[in-house]
Amino acid sequence: MPDISICMISYNHGPFIAKAIDSILMQQTAYTFELVIGEDYSTDDTKAICEAYVKKYPGKIKLLPSDKNYGPAQNFIRTFEACTGKYIALCEGDDYWIDKNKLQTQVVFLESNNNYSLTFHDTYHIAGTKKTKSAKWDAPDTSDIHYLLSHRNYITTLSVVFRNHSAVIGFLKESIASPYLDFFVYVAVAQYGLLKFFPKRMGMYRVHQGGVWSKLGFIKAMEKTILGYQIMYSKLPASQKDSLKIRYLAALEDYFLNSDAADYTADLQKLSIPEMAIEPYMIEFIKQNCEQRKKISHYVTSVPNKILFNSIIYKIKNKF
């Protein structure tokens, strides 16, 4: 059994997959590691590239069979389940690491700090040839499950290394309908310890048109995010539900304030999120916070958007 398993899912990453694999093979660490690739029946040359690497590094890379397209969620779960290491790192096939000591740095910390269950670091974003700093919000040096649940996502998938708790895979399988499984991983792992942030940028998150979230656009991505929060709420212990409610309401705000008024003012009934998102367990919380949350509308300079936002808030308050 290796010390570390790197879980990599890939679909149509032909232009990027070699760089992703090379960035893992370059790691210099005292710990043994394996790369487990879940190639999801790509229509380009991704599989052929992976097979060439397996042939060259047979003891280091495990390529899962792919006789059909599983889809992102199921492919992630089967790849995660094939990881046998004491620690698991994540890196999708279109991202890559830039620091050869990344694994060593993160695993040494976990080995020395048993009260921590997950580590992550800052990253760069790259679109084409343009490199920018991470767009994530500032992360605290140490955070816990309540901070994670109540704040916007501050963890980039390619940056995490965490303890391989047996309960995590069960949590993921129960949450298969969620479009947001990486966040479910963080929450599941955070049940067992604290989260450590390294401010050093040790990876590249690639933004491209073929990316799962890039193809959705902001509004559709927010819809899927909110759906993910609904699913997660049903899985959390009672002591953590209030923390997620804070994040949930913030996501609704983002959706309302960034929606295109021209698309939605003509027929508010077509706006799916208020109907989908306001489950019974959220009603009292939203009613108690609506007046306070309405104040954010002064940040919106567009009058149609203000009208839309206030109309939706009114609808939520009076629906039940």
PDB file of C-alpha atoms in Angstrom:
ATOM      1  CA  MET A   1       0.000   0.000   0.000  1.00  0.00           C
ATOM      2  CA  PRO A   2       1.469   3.386  -0.981  1.00  0.00           C
ATOM      3  CA  ASP A   3       1.700   6.246   1.480  1.00  0.00           C
ATOM      4  CA  ILE A   4      -0.097   8.599  -0.926  1.00  0.00           C
ATOM      5  CA  SER A   5      -2.639   8.051  -3.697  1.00  0.00           C
ATOM      6  CA  ILE A   6      -3.204  10.825  -6.221  1.00  0.00           C
ATOM      7  CA  CYS A   7      -6.783  10.679  -7.500  1.00  0.00           C
ATOM      8  CA  MET A   8      -7.032  12.034 -11.058  1.00  0.00           C
ATOM      9  CA  ILE A   9     -10.195  12.065 -13.149  1.00  0.00           C
ATOM     10  CA  SER A  10     -10.012  12.958 -16.817  1.00  0.00           C
ATOM     11  CA  TYR A  11     -12.318  13.367 -19.791  1.00  0.00           C
ATOM     12  CA  ASN A  12     -11.188  14.819 -23.125  1.00  0.00           C
ATOM     13  CA  HIS A  13      -8.070  16.294 -21.583  1.00  0.00           C
ATOM     14  CA  GLY A  14      -5.839  15.372 -24.506  1.00  0.00           C
ATOM     15  CA  PRO A  15      -4.106  18.771 -24.709  1.00  0.00           C
ATOM     16  CA  PHE A  16      -3.451  18.848 -20.947  1.00  0.00           C
ATOM     17  CA  ILE A  17      -3.151  15.355 -19.466  1.00  0.00           C
ATOM     18  CA  ALA A  18       0.578  14.848 -20.129  1.00  0.00           C
ATOM     19  CA  LYS A  19       1.465  18.015 -18.215  1.00  0.00           C
ATOM     20  CA  ALA A  20      -0.764  16.932 -15.333  1.00  0.00           C
ATOM     21  CA  ILE A  21       0.876  13.501 -15.120  1.00  0.00           C
ATOM     22  CA  ASP A  22       4.403  14.895 -15.452  1.00  0.00           C
ATOM     23  CA  SER A  23       3.753  17.337 -12.609  1.00  0.00           C
ATOM     24  CA  ILE A  24       2.961  14.401 -10.340  1.00  0.00           C
ATOM     25  CA  LEU A  25       5.844  12.221 -11.458  1.00  0.00           C
ATOM     26  CA  MET A  26       8.274  15.087 -10.705  1.00  0.00           C
ATOM     27  CA  GLN A  27       7.387  15.028  -7.000  1.00  0.00           C
ATOM     28  CA  GLN A  28      10.358  14.604  -4.692  1.00  0.00           C
ATOM     29  CA  THR A  29       9.234  12.995  -1.468  1.00  0.00           C
ATOM     30  CA  ALA A  30      10.331  10.454   1.104  1.00  0.00           C
ATOM     31  CA  TYR A  31       6.883   8.872   0.857  1.00  0.00           C
ATOM     32  CA  THR A  32       5.743   6.306  -1.693  1.00  0.00           C
ATOM     33  CA  PHE A  33       2.946   7.355  -4.008  1.00  0.00           C
ATOM     34  CA  GLU A  34       0.736   6.071  -6.803  1.00  0.00           C
ATOM     35  CA  LEU A  35      -1.247   7.923  -9.449  1.00  0.00           C
ATOM     36  CA  VAL A  36      -4.753   6.521  -9.996  1.00  0.00           C
ATOM     37  CA  ILE A  37      -6.369   7.786 -13.216  1.00  0.00           C
ATOM     38  CA  GLY A  38     -10.075   7.507 -13.930  1.00  0.00           C
ATOM     39  CA  GLU A  39     -10.203   8.099 -17.684  1.00  0.00           C
ATOM     40  CA  ASP A  40     -13.875   8.488 -18.588  1.00  0.00           C
ATOM     41  CA  TYR A  41     -14.152   7.096 -22.132  1.00  0.00           C
ATOM     42  CA  SER A  42     -12.800  10.221 -23.808  1.00  0.00           C
ATOM     43  CA  THR A  43     -13.465  10.915 -27.474  1.00  0.00           C
ATOM     44  CA  ASP A  44      -9.986  12.377 -28.010  1.00  0.00           C
ATOM     45  CA  ASP A  45      -6.511  10.918 -27.390  1.00  0.00           C
ATOM     46  CA  THR A  46      -6.613  11.158 -23.582  1.00  0.00           C
ATOM     47  CA  LYS A  47      -6.785   7.390 -23.084  1.00  0.00           C
ATOM     48  CA  ALA A  48      -3.918   6.700 -25.490  1.00  0.00           C
ATOM     49  CA  ILE A  49      -1.707   9.232 -23.704  1.00  0.00           C
ATOM     50  CA  CYS A  50      -2.520   7.674 -20.326  1.00  0.00           C
ATOM     51  CA  GLU A  51      -1.784   4.174 -21.632  1.00  0.00           C
ATOM     52  CA  ALA A  52       1.620   5.320 -22.882  1.00  0.00           C
ATOM     53  CA  TYR A  53       2.467   6.622 -19.404  1.00  0.00           C
ATOM     54  CA  VAL A  54       1.297   3.390 -17.753  1.00  0.00           C
ATOM     55  CA  LYS A  55       3.565   1.420 -20.074  1.00  0.00           C
ATOM     56  CA  LYS A  56       6.499   3.661 -19.157  1.00  0.00           C
ATOM     57  CA  TYR A  57       5.742   3.769 -15.401  1.00  0.00           C
ATOM     58  CA  PRO A  58       3.903   0.490 -14.675  1.00  0.00           C
ATOM     59  CA  GLY A  59       4.536   0.519 -10.934  1.00  0.00           C
ATOM     60  CA  LYS A  60       3.629   4.147 -10.435  1.00  0.00           C
ATOM     61  CA  ILE A  61       0.432   4.692 -12.448  1.00  0.00           C
ATOM     62  CA  LYS A  62      -2.849   2.785 -12.261  1.00  0.00           C
ATOM     63  CA  LEU A  63      -5.278   3.399 -15.142  1.00  0.00           C
ATOM     64  CA  LEU A  64      -8.840   2.281 -14.447  1.00  0.00           C
ATOM     65  CA  PRO A  65     -10.675   0.508 -17.279  1.00  0.00           C
ATOM     66  CA  SER A  66     -13.169   2.649 -19.161  1.00  0.00           C
ATOM     67  CA  ASP A  67     -15.629   0.856 -21.409  1.00  0.00           C
ATOM     68  CA  LYS A  68     -18.295   3.531 -21.015  1.00  0.00           C
ATOM     69  CA  ASN A  69     -18.724   7.157 -19.989  1.00  0.00           C
ATOM     70  CA  TYR A  70     -19.520   7.267 -16.268  1.00  0.00           C
ATOM     71  CA  GLY A  71     -20.002  11.011 -15.952  1.00  0.00           C
ATOM     72  CA  PRO A  72     -18.011  13.273 -13.586  1.00  0.00           C
ATOM     73  CA  ALA A  73     -19.592  12.189 -10.286  1.00  0.00           C
ATOM     74  CA  GLN A  74     -19.560   8.416 -10.788  1.00  0.00           C
ATOM     75  CA  ASN A  75     -16.106   8.548 -12.355  1.00  0.00           C
ATOM     76  CA  PHE A  76     -14.785  10.487  -9.370  1.00  0.00           C
ATOM     77  CA  ILE A  77     -16.259   7.998  -6.909  1.00  0.00           C
ATOM     78  CA  ARG A  78     -14.844   4.926  -8.673  1.00  0.00           C
ATOM     79  CA  THR A  79     -11.418   6.566  -8.944  1.00  0.00           C
ATOM     80  CA  PHE A  80     -11.478   7.682  -5.312  1.00  0.00           C
ATOM     81  CA  GLU A  81     -12.485   4.174  -4.243  1.00  0.00           C
ATOM     82  CA  ALA A  82      -9.469   2.717  -6.076  1.00  0.00           C
ATOM     83  CA  CYS A  83      -7.074   4.868  -4.021  1.00  0.00           C
ATOM     84  CA  THR A  84      -5.453   2.812  -1.260  1.00  0.00           C
ATOM     85  CA  GLY A  85      -2.948   5.268   0.218  1.00  0.00           C
ATOM     86  CA  LYS A  86      -2.912   6.511   3.794  1.00  0.00           C
ATOM     87  CA  TYR A  87      -3.256   9.996   2.285  1.00  0.00           C
ATOM     88  CA  ILE A  88      -5.103  11.136  -0.831  1.00  0.00           C
ATOM     89  CA  ALA A  89      -4.266  14.065  -3.093  1.00  0.00           C
ATOM     90  CA  LEU A  90      -6.550  15.387  -5.833  1.00  0.00           C
ATOM     91  CA  CYS A  91      -5.566  16.701  -9.260  1.00  0.00           C
ATOM     92  CA  GLU A  92      -7.821  16.639 -12.299  1.00  0.00           C
ATOM     93  CA  GLY A  93      -6.391  15.929 -15.725  1.00  0.00           C
ATOM     94  CA  ASP A  94      -6.483  19.521 -16.924  1.00  0.00           C
ATOM     95  CA  ASP A  95      -4.706  20.999 -13.879  1.00  0.00           C
ATOM     96  CA  TYR A  96      -1.110  20.558 -12.737  1.00  0.00           C
ATOM     97  CA  TRP A  97       1.318  21.078  -9.867  1.00  0.00           C
ATOM     98  CA  ILE A  98       4.307  23.418 -10.071  1.00  0.00           C
ATOM     99  CA  ASP A  99       6.196  22.634  -6.869  1.00  0.00           C
ATOM    100  CA  LYS A 100       8.196  19.407  -6.687  1.00  0.00           C
ATOM    101  CA  ASN A 101       7.989  19.445  -2.889  1.00  0.00           C
ATOM    102  CA  LYS A 102       4.216  19.830  -2.688  1.00  0.00           C
ATOM    103  CA  LEU A 103       3.424  16.306  -1.492  1.00  0.00           C
ATOM    104  CA  GLN A 104       6.347  16.251   0.919  1.00  0.00           C
ATOM    105  CA  THR A 105       5.294  19.565   2.473  1.00  0.00           C
ATOM    106  CA  GLN A 106       1.684  18.575   3.015  1.00  0.00           C
ATOM    107  CA  VAL A 107       2.205  15.011   4.187  1.00  0.00           C
ATOM    108  CA  VAL A 108       4.975  15.958   6.620  1.00  0.00           C
ATOM    109  CA  PHE A 109       2.548  18.408   8.213  1.00  0.00           C
ATOM    110  CA  LEU A 110      -0.198  15.797   8.529  1.00  0.00           C
ATOM    111  CA  GLU A 111       2.220  13.238   9.941  1.00  0.00           C
ATOM    112  CA  SER A 112       3.250  15.729  12.624  1.00  0.00           C
ATOM    113  CA  ASN A 113      -0.217  17.097  13.447  1.00  0.00           C
ATOM    114  CA  ASN A 114      -2.775  14.412  14.188  1.00  0.00           C
ATOM    115  CA  ASN A 115      -5.497  16.956  14.951  1.00  0.00           C
ATOM    116  CA  TYR A 116      -5.509  18.071  11.294  1.00  0.00           C
ATOM    117  CA  SER A 117      -7.261  16.015   8.625  1.00  0.00           C
ATOM    118  CA  LEU A 118      -6.733  18.080   5.452  1.00  0.00           C
ATOM    119  CA  THR A 119      -4.166  20.468   3.993  1.00  0.00           C
ATOM    120  CA  PHE A 120      -4.455  22.768   0.982  1.00  0.00           C
ATOM    121  CA  HIS A 121      -2.539  25.637  -0.588  1.00  0.00           C
ATOM    122  CA  ASP A 122      -2.879  28.695  -2.777  1.00  0.00           C
ATOM    123  CA  THR A 123      -2.825  28.307  -6.558  1.00  0.00           C
ATOM    124  CA  TYR A 124      -2.541  30.207  -9.802  1.00  0.00           C
ATOM    125  CA  HIS A 125      -5.283  30.285 -12.416  1.00  0.00           C
ATOM    126  CA  ILE A 126      -4.277  29.933 -16.048  1.00  0.00           C
ATOM    127  CA  ALA A 127      -6.451  30.685 -19.081  1.00  0.00           C
ATOM    128  CA  GLY A 128      -4.584  30.000 -22.301  1.00  0.00           C
ATOM    129  CA  THR A 129      -1.148  31.470 -21.645  1.00  0.00           C
ATOM    130  CA  LYS A 130      -2.336  34.091 -19.154  1.00  0.00           C
ATOM    131  CA  LYS A 131      -1.501  33.307 -15.529  1.00  0.00           C
ATOM    132  CA  THR A 132      -3.273  35.048 -12.652  1.00  0.00           C
ATOM    133  CA  LYS A 133      -3.361  34.658  -8.893  1.00  0.00           C
ATOM    134  CA  SER A 134      -6.041  32.464  -7.404  1.00  0.00           C
ATOM    135  CA  ALA A 135      -9.487  34.028  -7.372  1.00  0.00           C
ATOM    136  CA  LYS A 136     -10.334  32.237  -4.143  1.00  0.00           C
ATOM    137  CA  TRP A 137     -11.125  34.230  -1.057  1.00  0.00           C
ATOM    138  CA  ASP A 138      -8.407  34.522   1.555  1.00  0.00           C
ATOM    139  CA  ALA A 139      -8.215  31.379   3.639  1.00  0.00           C
ATOM    140  CA  PRO A 140      -7.311  31.336   7.328  1.00  0.00           C
ATOM    141  CA  ASP A 141      -4.191  29.485   8.406  1.00  0.00           C
ATOM    142  CA  THR A 142      -6.406  27.033  10.291  1.00  0.00           C
ATOM    143  CA  SER A 143     -10.130  26.422   9.860  1.00  0.00           C
ATOM    144  CA  ASP A 144     -12.680  23.901  11.066  1.00  0.00           C
ATOM    145  CA  ILE A 145     -15.894  22.311   9.828  1.00  0.00           C
ATOM    146  CA  HIS A 146     -18.084  25.252  10.886  1.00  0.00           C
ATOM    147  CA  TYR A 147     -15.907  27.796   9.086  1.00  0.00           C
ATOM    148  CA  LEU A 148     -15.825  25.574   6.001  1.00  0.00           C
ATOM    149  CA  LEU A 149     -19.599  25.231   5.905  1.00  0.00           C
ATOM    150  CA  SER A 150     -20.412  28.892   6.504  1.00  0.00           C
ATOM    151  CA  HIS A 151     -17.962  30.499   4.040  1.00  0.00           C
ATOM    152  CA  ARG A 152     -17.656  30.603   0.290  1.00  0.00           C
ATOM    153  CA  ASN A 153     -15.421  27.894  -1.075  1.00  0.00           C
ATOM    154  CA  TYR A 154     -11.810  28.793  -0.396  1.00  0.00           C
ATOM    155  CA  ILE A 155     -10.245  25.444  -1.348  1.00  0.00           C
ATOM    156  CA  THR A 156      -9.010  24.611  -4.853  1.00  0.00           C
ATOM    157  CA  THR A 157      -9.384  20.918  -5.658  1.00  0.00           C
ATOM    158  CA  LEU A 158      -5.887  20.412  -7.047  1.00  0.00           C
ATOM    159  CA  SER A 159      -4.358  21.714  -3.806  1.00  0.00           C
ATOM    160  CA  VAL A 160      -5.712  19.236  -1.268  1.00  0.00           C
ATOM    161  CA  VAL A 161      -3.980  16.370   0.521  1.00  0.00           C
ATOM    162  CA  PHE A 162      -5.975  14.654   3.255  1.00  0.00           C
ATOM    163  CA  ARG A 163      -6.228  11.557   5.409  1.00  0.00           C
ATOM    164  CA  ASN A 164      -7.970   8.632   3.730  1.00  0.00           C
ATOM    165  CA  HIS A 165     -10.843   8.040   6.148  1.00  0.00           C
ATOM    166  CA  SER A 166     -12.961   5.014   5.260  1.00  0.00           C
ATOM    167  CA  ALA A 167     -16.203   6.905   5.947  1.00  0.00           C
ATOM    168  CA  VAL A 168     -15.551   9.454   3.190  1.00  0.00           C
ATOM    169  CA  ILE A 169     -16.393   7.133   0.306  1.00  0.00           C
ATOM    170  CA  GLY A 170     -19.708   6.222   1.928  1.00  0.00           C
ATOM    171  CA  PHE A 171     -20.550   9.902   2.324  1.00  0.00           C
ATOM    172  CA  LEU A 172     -19.789  10.473  -1.361  1.00  0.00           C
ATOM    173  CA  LYS A 173     -21.892   7.532  -2.528  1.00  0.00           C
ATOM    174  CA  GLU A 174     -24.850   8.832  -0.540  1.00  0.00           C
ATOM    175  CA  SER A 175     -24.371  12.226  -2.213  1.00  0.00           C
ATOM    176  CA  ILE A 176     -23.956  11.032  -5.798  1.00  0.00           C
ATOM    177  CA  ALA A 177     -26.696  13.388  -7.038  1.00  0.00           C
ATOM    178  CA  SER A 178     -24.643  16.404  -6.017  1.00  0.00           C
ATOM    179  CA  PRO A 179     -22.807  18.255  -8.801  1.00  0.00           C
ATOM    180  CA  TYR A 180     -20.297  19.467  -6.233  1.00  0.00           C
ATOM    181  CA  LEU A 181     -18.535  16.343  -4.942  1.00  0.00           C
ATOM    182  CA  ASP A 182     -15.157  17.942  -4.234  1.00  0.00           C
ATOM    183  CA  PHE A 183     -16.773  20.140  -1.581  1.00  0.00           C
ATOM    184  CA  PHE A 184     -18.447  17.036  -0.146  1.00  0.00           C
ATOM    185  CA  VAL A 185     -14.983  15.506   0.208  1.00  0.00           C
ATOM    186  CA  TYR A 186     -13.750  18.492   2.209  1.00  0.00           C
ATOM    187  CA  VAL A 187     -16.790  18.398   4.481  1.00  0.00           C
ATOM    188  CA  ALA A 188     -16.521  14.648   5.038  1.00  0.00           C
ATOM    189  CA  VAL A 189     -12.813  14.858   5.875  1.00  0.00           C
ATOM    190  CA  ALA A 190     -13.319  17.932   8.078  1.00  0.00           C
ATOM    191  CA  GLN A 191     -15.476  15.815  10.384  1.00  0.00           C
ATOM    192  CA  TYR A 192     -12.215  14.281  11.625  1.00  0.00           C
ATOM    193  CA  GLY A 193      -9.959  17.281  12.146  1.00  0.00           C
ATOM    194  CA  LEU A 194      -8.836  20.790  11.282  1.00  0.00           C
ATOM    195  CA  LEU A 195      -7.860  22.217   7.887  1.00  0.00           C
ATOM    196  CA  LYS A 196      -4.389  23.685   7.266  1.00  0.00           C
ATOM    197  CA  PHE A 197      -3.710  26.334   4.601  1.00  0.00           C
ATOM    198  CA  PHE A 198      -0.287  26.908   3.008  1.00  0.00           C
ATOM    199  CA  PRO A 199      -0.099  30.374   1.361  1.00  0.00           C
ATOM    200  CA  LYS A 200       2.524  29.223  -1.146  1.00  0.00           C
ATOM    201  CA  ARG A 201       1.198  28.747  -4.692  1.00  0.00           C
ATOM    202  CA  MET A 202       2.013  25.179  -5.634  1.00  0.00           C
ATOM    203  CA  GLY A 203      -0.396  24.449  -8.476  1.00  0.00           C
ATOM    204  CA  MET A 204      -2.143  25.693 -11.607  1.00  0.00           C
ATOM    205  CA  TYR A 205      -5.917  25.604 -11.994  1.00  0.00           C
ATOM    206  CA  ARG A 206      -6.706  25.662 -15.696  1.00  0.00           C
ATOM    207  CA  VAL A 207      -9.690  27.646 -16.983  1.00  0.00           C
ATOM    208  CA  HIS A 208     -10.802  26.533 -20.448  1.00  0.00           C
ATOM    209  CA  GLN A 209     -13.993  26.076 -22.436  1.00  0.00           C
ATOM    210  CA  GLY A 210     -13.966  22.326 -21.944  1.00  0.00           C
ATOM    211  CA  GLY A 211     -13.937  22.591 -18.155  1.00  0.00           C
ATOM    212  CA  VAL A 212     -17.006  21.219 -16.374  1.00  0.00           C
ATOM    213  CA  TRP A 213     -17.827  24.484 -14.599  1.00  0.00           C
ATOM    214  CA  SER A 214     -16.605  26.752 -17.401  1.00  0.00           C
ATOM    215  CA  LYS A 215     -19.172  25.262 -19.775  1.00  0.00           C
ATOM    216  CA  LEU A 216     -22.032  26.002 -17.395  1.00  0.00           C
ATOM    217  CA  GLY A 217     -21.659  29.744 -16.996  1.00  0.00           C
ATOM    218  CA  PHE A 218     -22.152  31.570 -13.712  1.00  0.00           C
ATOM    219  CA  ILE A 219     -25.928  31.231 -13.338  1.00  0.00           C
ATOM    220  CA  LYS A 220     -26.125  27.505 -14.122  1.00  0.00           C
ATOM    221  CA  ALA A 221     -23.099  26.875 -11.919  1.00  0.00           C
ATOM    222  CA  MET A 222     -24.839  28.673  -9.058  1.00  0.00           C
ATOM    223  CA  GLU A 223     -27.962  26.575  -9.574  1.00  0.00           C
ATOM    224  CA  LYS A 224     -25.911  23.405  -9.277  1.00  0.00           C
ATOM    225  CA  THR A 225     -24.063  24.765  -6.255  1.00  0.00           C
ATOM    226  CA  ILE A 226     -27.319  25.527  -4.461  1.00  0.00           C
ATOM    227  CA  LEU A 227     -28.631  22.059  -5.302  1.00  0.00           C
ATOM    228  CA  GLY A 228     -25.452  20.630  -3.791  1.00  0.00           C
ATOM    229  CA  TYR A 229     -26.052  22.563  -0.579  1.00  0.00           C
ATOM    230  CA  GLN A 230     -29.559  21.138  -0.333  1.00  0.00           C
ATOM    231  CA  ILE A 231     -28.239  17.602  -0.595  1.00  0.00           C
ATOM    232  CA  MET A 232     -25.499  18.292   1.920  1.00  0.00           C
ATOM    233  CA  TYR A 233     -27.913  19.764   4.447  1.00  0.00           C
ATOM    234  CA  SER A 234     -29.708  16.429   4.693  1.00  0.00           C
ATOM    235  CA  LYS A 235     -26.419  14.639   5.440  1.00  0.00           C
ATOM    236  CA  LEU A 236     -25.059  16.909   8.172  1.00  0.00           C
ATOM    237  CA  PRO A 237     -25.398  16.409  11.931  1.00  0.00           C
ATOM    238  CA  ALA A 238     -27.741  18.883  13.617  1.00  0.00           C
ATOM    239  CA  SER A 239     -24.842  20.790  15.190  1.00  0.00           C
ATOM    240  CA  GLN A 240     -23.552  21.798  11.729  1.00  0.00           C
ATOM    241  CA  LYS A 241     -26.755  22.685   9.891  1.00  0.00           C
ATOM    242  CA  ASP A 242     -26.857  26.342  10.966  1.00  0.00           C
ATOM    243  CA  SER A 243     -23.347  26.882   9.602  1.00  0.00           C
ATOM    244  CA  LEU A 244     -24.408  25.668   6.157  1.00  0.00           C
ATOM    245  CA  LYS A 245     -27.536  27.861   6.227  1.00  0.00           C
ATOM    246  CA  ILE A 246     -25.305  30.962   6.248  1.00  0.00           C
ATOM    247  CA  ARG A 247     -23.504  29.801   3.128  1.00  0.00           C
ATOM    248  CA  TYR A 248     -26.732  28.705   1.489  1.00  0.00           C
ATOM    249  CA  LEU A 249     -28.331  32.116   1.831  1.00  0.00           C
ATOM    250  CA  ALA A 250     -25.173  33.808   0.533  1.00  0.00           C
ATOM    251  CA  ALA A 251     -25.346  31.586  -2.553  1.00  0.00           C
ATOM    252  CA  LEU A 252     -28.935  32.637  -3.133  1.00  0.00           C
ATOM    253  CA  GLU A 253     -27.838  36.272  -2.918  1.00  0.00           C
ATOM    254  CA  ASP A 254     -25.132  35.683  -5.492  1.00  0.00           C
ATOM    255  CA  TYR A 255     -27.650  34.092  -7.796  1.00  0.00           C
ATOM    256  CA  PHE A 256     -30.242  36.830  -7.420  1.00  0.00           C
ATOM    257  CA  LEU A 257     -27.819  39.724  -7.735  1.00  0.00           C
ATOM    258  CA  ASN A 258     -26.003  38.351 -10.768  1.00  0.00           C
ATOM    259  CA  SER A 259     -28.978  37.077 -12.743  1.00  0.00           C
ATOM    260  CA  ASP A 260     -29.735  38.892 -15.968  1.00  0.00           C
ATOM    261  CA  ALA A 261     -32.845  40.954 -15.309  1.00  0.00           C
ATOM    262  CA  ALA A 262     -33.693  40.956 -19.013  1.00  0.00           C
ATOM    263  CA  ASP A 263     -33.988  37.173 -18.941  1.00  0.00           C
ATOM    264  CA  TYR A 264     -36.059  36.860 -15.798  1.00  0.00           C
ATOM    265  CA  THR A 265     -38.259  39.911 -15.220  1.00  0.00           C
ATOM    266  CA  ALA A 266     -40.677  38.962 -18.004  1.00  0.00           C
ATOM    267  CA  ASP A 267     -41.742  35.812 -16.186  1.00  0.00           C
ATOM    268  CA  LEU A 268     -40.512  35.239 -12.637  1.00  0.00           C
ATOM    269  CA  GLN A 269     -42.135  31.819 -12.643  1.00  0.00           C
ATOM    270  CA  LYS A 270     -39.367  30.661 -14.988  1.00  0.00           C
ATOM    271  CA  LEU A 271     -36.759  31.449 -12.357  1.00  0.00           C
ATOM    272  CA  SER A 272     -36.029  27.959 -11.101  1.00  0.00           C
ATOM    273  CA  ILE A 273     -33.956  28.668  -8.018  1.00  0.00           C
ATOM    274  CA  PRO A 274     -36.595  30.177  -5.684  1.00  0.00           C
ATOM    275  CA  GLU A 275     -38.904  27.245  -6.386  1.00  0.00           C
ATOM    276  CA  MET A 276     -36.166  24.648  -6.143  1.00  0.00           C
ATOM    277  CA  ALA A 277     -34.087  26.077  -3.357  1.00  0.00           C
ATOM    278  CA  ILE A 278     -36.505  27.098  -0.647  1.00  0.00           C
ATOM    279  CA  GLU A 279     -37.062  23.843   1.195  1.00  0.00           C
ATOM    280  CA  PRO A 280     -39.146  23.822   4.407  1.00  0.00           C
ATOM    281  CA  TYR A 281     -36.118  23.695   6.674  1.00  0.00           C
ATOM    282  CA  MET A 282     -34.927  27.015   5.209  1.00  0.00           C
ATOM    283  CA  ILE A 283     -38.138  28.994   5.478  1.00  0.00           C
ATOM    284  CA  GLU A 284     -37.887  30.336   9.023  1.00  0.00           C
ATOM    285  CA  PHE A 285     -34.194  31.092   8.627  1.00  0.00           C
ATOM    286  CA  ILE A 286     -34.815  33.078   5.456  1.00  0.00           C
ATOM    287  CA  LYS A 287     -37.803  34.928   6.907  1.00  0.00           C
ATOM    288  CA  GLN A 288     -35.712  35.981   9.899  1.00  0.00           C
ATOM    289  CA  ASN A 289     -32.902  37.232   7.688  1.00  0.00           C
ATOM    290  CA  CYS A 290     -34.704  38.696   4.689  1.00  0.00           C
ATOM    291  CA  GLU A 291     -34.821  42.278   5.932  1.00  0.00           C
ATOM    292  CA  GLN A 292     -31.123  42.219   6.737  1.00  0.00           C
ATOM    293  CA  ARG A 293     -30.293  40.533   3.448  1.00  0.00           C
ATOM    294  CA  LYS A 294     -32.317  43.058   1.451  1.00  0.00           C
ATOM    295  CA  LYS A 295     -29.791  45.700   2.402  1.00  0.00           C
ATOM    296  CA  ILE A 296     -27.305  44.150   0.000  1.00  0.00           C
ATOM    297  CA  SER A 297     -29.438  45.401  -2.900  1.00  0.00           C
ATOM    298  CA  HIS A 298     -27.904  48.860  -2.528  1.00  0.00           C
ATOM    299  CA  TYR A 299     -24.733  47.395  -4.026  1.00  0.00           C
ATOM    300  CA  VAL A 300     -26.598  46.745  -7.266  1.00  0.00           C
ATOM    301  CA  THR A 301     -26.532  49.805  -9.489  1.00  0.00           C
ATOM    302  CA  SER A 302     -28.913  48.406 -12.093  1.00  0.00           C
ATOM    303  CA  VAL A 303     -32.507  49.441 -11.341  1.00  0.00           C
ATOM    304  CA  PRO A 304     -33.986  46.367 -13.112  1.00  0.00           C
ATOM    305  CA  ASN A 305     -31.760  44.134 -11.006  1.00  0.00           C
ATOM    306  CA  LYS A 306     -32.869  45.919  -7.844  1.00  0.00           C
ATOM    307  CA  ILE A 307     -36.487  45.415  -8.812  1.00  0.00           C
ATOM    308  CA  LEU A 308     -35.836  41.768  -9.594  1.00  0.00           C
ATOM    309  CA  PHE A 309     -34.003  41.173  -6.336  1.00  0.00           C
ATOM    310  CA  ASN A 310     -36.690  42.814  -4.206  1.00  0.00           C
ATOM    311  CA  SER A 311     -39.428  40.956  -6.084  1.00  0.00           C
ATOM    312  CA  ILE A 312     -37.769  37.637  -5.369  1.00  0.00           C
ATOM    313  CA  ILE A 313     -37.242  38.463  -1.705  1.00  0.00           C
ATOM    314  CA  TYR A 314     -40.935  39.403  -1.456  1.00  0.00           C
ATOM    315  CA  LYS A 315     -41.876  36.153  -3.139  1.00  0.00           C
ATOM    316  CA  ILE A 316     -39.759  34.113  -0.735  1.00  0.00           C
ATOM    317  CA  LYS A 317     -41.115  35.894   2.331  1.00  0.00           C
ATOM    318  CA  ASN A 318     -44.730  35.416   1.336  1.00  0.00           C
ATOM    319  CA  LYS A 319     -44.666  32.026  -0.324  1.00  0.00           C
ATOM    320  CA  PHE A 320     -45.160  30.015   2.856  1.00  0.00           C
TER     321      PHE A 320
END
